[in-house]
Amino acid sequence: MSHFIDVILPIPLEKLFTYRISKAESEFLKAGMRVSVPFGKSKIYTAIVCRIHEQEPVIYEAKDIHQILDDTPLVTKHQLTHWQWISKYYMCTVGEVMRAALPSAFILESETIISKNTSTVISDEDLKDDEFLVYEALHHQSSLKIHDIASILDKKNVLPVIKRLLEKEAISIQEEVYEKYKPKLVRYVKLHANHASQENLQVLLDELSRAHKQREVVMTLFSMSAKTKKPVKVSELTEESQASTAIVKTLIDKGILEEYYIQHDRVEYSGEADEASKALSKPQDVALSEIKESFKTHDITLLHGVTSSGKTEIYVKLIEDVLASGKQVLYLVPEIALTTQLVNRLQDYFSEKVAVFHSKYSTHERVEVWHNIFQNTTKAQVVLGARSSILLPFQDLGLVIIDEEHETSYKQFDPAPRYHARDAAIILANIFKAKTLLGSATPSLESYYNAKQGKYGLVELATRYNNVMMPDIELVDIKDKHKRKRMKGHFSDRLIAEMTETLEEGQQIILFQNRRGFSPIIECHTCGHSPQCPNCDVSLTYHQYRDQLRCHYCGYNTVMLKKCDACGGNDLDTKGFGTEQVEKEVNALFPEHKVARMDLDTTRGKYGYEKIITAFEQQEIDILVGTQMLTKGLDFRHVKLVGIMNADNMLNFPDFRAHERSFQLMMQVSGRAGRTDTRGKVLIQTYNPHHQILQQVSTNNFAEMFKEQMDERYNFKYPPVYRLIKITIKHKDYNRVNVGAAWFAKSLRQVFDDLVLGPEFPPVARIRNQYHKHILVKIKPKQSIVKTKEAIDKINNSFSSIKDFRALRVIINVDNY
Ligand code: ADP
Ligand code: ZN
């Protein structure tokens, strides 16, 4: 009898591929192990065994595998089940899911580029002969491909050698390497408590009357603290008082000054690991019992808790319970929230049990996390990660927490699999019979709708921790302010007044502007022309900092024009405004204060966010200007004022979710204000203060927003009432896209009739020289989703069998919103 295996290849093949194996191999192999297999003319791939059986394929003759790469499975059965679901639901191949799931070190293939790992020292004795040959070759050549290695070793199958070298950390696979950020400790000084009172200080100054320099330092420190009301750094003190560090040290030794450090983390958390979790407040405790109660009848429960209500501490209690029962926890957060802030907070409670999974980690770190989770070691009991961590090899999952469940970054847009991590995580939990808790201050309409329908449990937490009041939100009518000449640039007199007051109190400010760049576009006053990107149908954005025009779609950039390139006129003006201009204006308005900016441009580097967030926490920055990034669950202690520079551009965005998203965004930014004891203040500048969304934001009325938006979704047949699948046809030839999209839409209409919208060009029709055209299929509430997808698949197959259309790319995006 012959033996066969079906394998998943890391390429977009519709079906699993079958290979022949020997009887011995069939006894050894298990689903989830890797094998290397030949594919096509000369390619070699790493594949995952899915099924071992005895049915010979009918259509083609099965080839032999090259080699077995593992002794034990690398992928769990549960993962294989989950991958199949993702591939079916999101209409992509399992190979695409596999590629997204496995760290690249696991899927060696012919094109893989290998280089020496310079961070480890390997001695020759540790290497076998073949390993040594490869390692030696890497001395002379910075990188090698698999086939180079094959010729060096003079054999075809070299994957096992590479695998061993990887395990010894002698080599690495090309990939971005991300080092963990270790924020610096900053040294601060204050007057020792013994001298802090007014009288004691006087006594002290008298005592120091002979030690001029020391007296000077104490006086300076006193006036600096009084002025800024903020911690004083040793470096600032020495600079301000012109004293040497030796004098400061003498004062510390004498016990007059006291030195202390503020960590990356908040002061109160600088304690040791394994802290006991916090005692919950009454409302938190009620919410926790309600969640537990809800879990008895609902596997999925939504915690709707206002910003700063202390949701994290509730999660911590749930995690403690699950850990005690010996099960694993998956804690999902949006990528940006994966900062030291949250990591440290969890490590304080669960110390080494927390594993962090980050798309920016190096291959080695990812491989390590993978193995820890797979082996269910103590190091991977709580897995904290962003979107892709739903693809990890959990063994015994007991709870999934999805924080900020409304976040758009949970949805993967490109490349396939185009999954939504929240929805895929719910399926994952279901495979394990585990519970899922969704958390948000501003739930997505679909989750809240599911909860209201009774599909999910619902727990409401309406008060902030410690009974801190919700911020006071004021709408500022900038149309009126312009008319009455009460604007300075983009700042109303109200905003300037509140900023001034906040800074005087030594508190911090966040300014939110929904656009990056200095100003979105440049316009010629003479002819009205705006410079365009040569690759995309979009105007270029002016970035003052580099004096450049940049394309936000493809990254194209060029120096700022001196003259209009259409008419030659030199009256070029900027239209609209972005974060960079806000930053510049703040600098002019408050030259004494430190301003920083947080957007895609300033956070590109390795420690991009971390640096800014840490500096802001340590109050090295007084005013932080930023985009969406500022909204994602960050917990700052000294922010009193939040200013939303302009609410109108988000509200007017052409998307059926624009209002829902604007509400979420504004509530979330507002939630950064006043999280400790003083009530926060939020100013929203707008041309349209009567807009219903702004009214709902200012009164914190989620219920009304939900009701009104749901009415619209019913009326216009949009999610969560209807479902959506978006089909994009893409090619560099405009006409072919038009013809192809028309054919596709017509075929869809024959099946789905008026549930098909389009084809239509999006606002930016050409990106990187490719034209895009969209078709939208709506799915009625009771309609079979499976059948709908089958019909679309069928049409797609006919489409790609037509010669003229073969070159067109078809992208299918399920739940594309
Ligand atoms: P949310 O995630 O709901 O916005 P957080 O969990 O970040 O809120 O809590 C807000 C702040 O209140 C945090 O600084 C947190 O440390 C603090 N906090 C919350 N619950 C407690 C508690 N039970 N005891 C002490 N501090 C708490
Ligand atoms: Zn472009």
PDB file of C-alpha atoms in Angstrom, residues 366-467:
ATOM      1  CA  ARG A 366       9.482  35.308  17.673  1.00  0.00           C
ATOM      2  CA  VAL A 367      10.707  31.741  17.424  1.00  0.00           C
ATOM      3  CA  GLU A 368      11.346  31.754  21.142  1.00  0.00           C
ATOM      4  CA  VAL A 369       7.869  33.006  21.954  1.00  0.00           C
ATOM      5  CA  TRP A 370       6.415  30.444  19.566  1.00  0.00           C
ATOM      6  CA  HIS A 371       8.170  27.551  21.321  1.00  0.00           C
ATOM      7  CA  ASN A 372       7.254  28.808  24.762  1.00  0.00           C
ATOM      8  CA  ILE A 373       3.602  29.014  23.854  1.00  0.00           C
ATOM      9  CA  PHE A 374       3.652  25.681  22.087  1.00  0.00           C
ATOM     10  CA  GLN A 375       5.250  23.973  25.065  1.00  0.00           C
ATOM     11  CA  ASN A 376       2.986  25.857  27.421  1.00  0.00           C
ATOM     12  CA  THR A 377       5.979  26.876  29.542  1.00  0.00           C
ATOM     13  CA  THR A 378       5.638  29.221  32.484  1.00  0.00           C
ATOM     14  CA  LYS A 379       7.099  31.928  30.279  1.00  0.00           C
ATOM     15  CA  ALA A 380       4.037  32.005  28.081  1.00  0.00           C
ATOM     16  CA  GLN A 381       1.009  31.917  30.300  1.00  0.00           C
ATOM     17  CA  VAL A 382      -0.161  35.394  29.407  1.00  0.00           C
ATOM     18  CA  VAL A 383       0.480  36.238  25.775  1.00  0.00           C
ATOM     19  CA  LEU A 384       0.257  39.947  25.154  1.00  0.00           C
ATOM     20  CA  GLY A 385       0.214  40.776  21.502  1.00  0.00           C
ATOM     21  CA  ALA A 386      -1.194  42.631  18.568  1.00  0.00           C
ATOM     22  CA  ARG A 387      -3.246  41.341  15.670  1.00  0.00           C
ATOM     23  CA  SER A 388      -1.077  38.460  14.475  1.00  0.00           C
ATOM     24  CA  SER A 389      -0.781  36.826  17.891  1.00  0.00           C
ATOM     25  CA  ILE A 390      -4.088  35.051  17.239  1.00  0.00           C
ATOM     26  CA  LEU A 391      -2.020  32.794  14.987  1.00  0.00           C
ATOM     27  CA  LEU A 392       0.242  31.455  17.748  1.00  0.00           C
ATOM     28  CA  PRO A 393       0.329  27.790  18.844  1.00  0.00           C
ATOM     29  CA  PHE A 394      -1.699  27.911  22.052  1.00  0.00           C
ATOM     30  CA  GLN A 395      -2.038  24.602  23.853  1.00  0.00           C
ATOM     31  CA  ASP A 396      -4.623  25.291  26.443  1.00  0.00           C
ATOM     32  CA  LEU A 397      -6.295  28.610  26.056  1.00  0.00           C
ATOM     33  CA  GLY A 398      -8.685  29.595  28.837  1.00  0.00           C
ATOM     34  CA  LEU A 399      -9.408  33.249  28.126  1.00  0.00           C
ATOM     35  CA  VAL A 400      -9.065  35.766  25.329  1.00  0.00           C
ATOM     36  CA  ILE A 401      -9.156  39.456  26.164  1.00  0.00           C
ATOM     37  CA  ILE A 402      -9.583  41.896  23.323  1.00  0.00           C
ATOM     38  CA  ASP A 403      -8.913  45.356  24.626  1.00  0.00           C
ATOM     39  CA  GLU A 404     -10.016  48.412  22.641  1.00  0.00           C
ATOM     40  CA  GLU A 405     -12.103  46.036  20.586  1.00  0.00           C
ATOM     41  CA  HIS A 406     -13.369  48.876  18.363  1.00  0.00           C
ATOM     42  CA  GLU A 407      -9.872  49.555  17.016  1.00  0.00           C
ATOM     43  CA  THR A 408      -9.538  49.502  13.240  1.00  0.00           C
ATOM     44  CA  SER A 409      -5.997  48.180  13.420  1.00  0.00           C
ATOM     45  CA  TYR A 410      -7.362  44.734  14.310  1.00  0.00           C
ATOM     46  CA  LYS A 411      -8.342  44.348  10.701  1.00  0.00           C
ATOM     47  CA  GLN A 412      -5.614  43.304   8.304  1.00  0.00           C
ATOM     48  CA  PHE A 413      -6.041  44.925   4.910  1.00  0.00           C
ATOM     49  CA  ASP A 414      -3.018  43.770   2.974  1.00  0.00           C
ATOM     50  CA  PRO A 415      -1.804  41.200   2.144  1.00  0.00           C
ATOM     51  CA  ALA A 416      -4.130  38.199   2.570  1.00  0.00           C
ATOM     52  CA  PRO A 417      -5.310  36.814   4.964  1.00  0.00           C
ATOM     53  CA  ARG A 418      -7.489  39.904   5.366  1.00  0.00           C
ATOM     54  CA  TYR A 419      -8.732  38.866   8.772  1.00  0.00           C
ATOM     55  CA  HIS A 420     -10.218  40.761  11.648  1.00  0.00           C
ATOM     56  CA  ALA A 421      -8.273  39.736  14.727  1.00  0.00           C
ATOM     57  CA  ARG A 422     -11.241  40.245  17.044  1.00  0.00           C
ATOM     58  CA  ASP A 423     -13.478  37.960  15.044  1.00  0.00           C
ATOM     59  CA  ALA A 424     -10.766  35.401  14.384  1.00  0.00           C
ATOM     60  CA  ALA A 425      -9.899  35.445  18.106  1.00  0.00           C
ATOM     61  CA  ILE A 426     -13.483  34.668  19.002  1.00  0.00           C
ATOM     62  CA  ILE A 427     -13.308  31.614  16.747  1.00  0.00           C
ATOM     63  CA  LEU A 428      -9.991  30.619  18.305  1.00  0.00           C
ATOM     64  CA  ALA A 429     -11.486  30.844  21.789  1.00  0.00           C
ATOM     65  CA  ASN A 430     -14.382  28.769  20.598  1.00  0.00           C
ATOM     66  CA  ILE A 431     -12.060  26.013  19.382  1.00  0.00           C
ATOM     67  CA  PHE A 432     -10.674  25.839  22.930  1.00  0.00           C
ATOM     68  CA  LYS A 433     -14.062  26.299  24.580  1.00  0.00           C
ATOM     69  CA  ALA A 434     -12.501  29.361  26.178  1.00  0.00           C
ATOM     70  CA  LYS A 435     -14.184  32.640  27.112  1.00  0.00           C
ATOM     71  CA  THR A 436     -13.721  35.915  25.287  1.00  0.00           C
ATOM     72  CA  LEU A 437     -13.928  39.332  26.877  1.00  0.00           C
ATOM     73  CA  LEU A 438     -14.197  42.357  24.613  1.00  0.00           C
ATOM     74  CA  GLY A 439     -13.382  45.660  26.254  1.00  0.00           C
ATOM     75  CA  SER A 440     -13.873  49.233  25.137  1.00  0.00           C
ATOM     76  CA  ALA A 441     -15.002  52.657  26.225  1.00  0.00           C
ATOM     77  CA  THR A 442     -16.467  53.122  22.781  1.00  0.00           C
ATOM     78  CA  PRO A 443     -17.532  49.709  21.462  1.00  0.00           C
ATOM     79  CA  SER A 444     -17.891  49.173  17.748  1.00  0.00           C
ATOM     80  CA  LEU A 445     -21.485  49.221  16.568  1.00  0.00           C
ATOM     81  CA  GLU A 446     -21.252  45.566  15.569  1.00  0.00           C
ATOM     82  CA  SER A 447     -20.141  44.375  18.990  1.00  0.00           C
ATOM     83  CA  TYR A 448     -22.625  46.516  20.855  1.00  0.00           C
ATOM     84  CA  TYR A 449     -25.330  45.343  18.464  1.00  0.00           C
ATOM     85  CA  ASN A 450     -24.372  41.717  19.089  1.00  0.00           C
ATOM     86  CA  ALA A 451     -24.562  42.405  22.806  1.00  0.00           C
ATOM     87  CA  LYS A 452     -27.936  44.113  22.531  1.00  0.00           C
ATOM     88  CA  GLN A 453     -29.208  41.187  20.479  1.00  0.00           C
ATOM     89  CA  GLY A 454     -28.200  38.864  23.275  1.00  0.00           C
ATOM     90  CA  LYS A 455     -25.512  37.165  21.214  1.00  0.00           C
ATOM     91  CA  TYR A 456     -22.850  38.507  23.576  1.00  0.00           C
ATOM     92  CA  GLY A 457     -23.163  39.252  27.254  1.00  0.00           C
ATOM     93  CA  LEU A 458     -22.976  42.944  28.179  1.00  0.00           C
ATOM     94  CA  VAL A 459     -21.481  44.577  31.248  1.00  0.00           C
ATOM     95  CA  GLU A 460     -21.518  48.345  31.706  1.00  0.00           C
ATOM     96  CA  LEU A 461     -19.080  50.297  33.845  1.00  0.00           C
ATOM     97  CA  ALA A 462     -20.051  53.944  33.796  1.00  0.00           C
ATOM     98  CA  THR A 463     -17.786  55.556  36.378  1.00  0.00           C
ATOM     99  CA  ARG A 464     -14.116  56.315  36.272  1.00  0.00           C
ATOM    100  CA  TYR A 465     -11.815  54.709  38.800  1.00  0.00           C
ATOM    101  CA  ASN A 466     -11.643  56.686  42.023  1.00  0.00           C
ATOM    102  CA  ASN A 467     -14.769  58.574  40.982  1.00  0.00           C
TER     103      ASN A 467
END
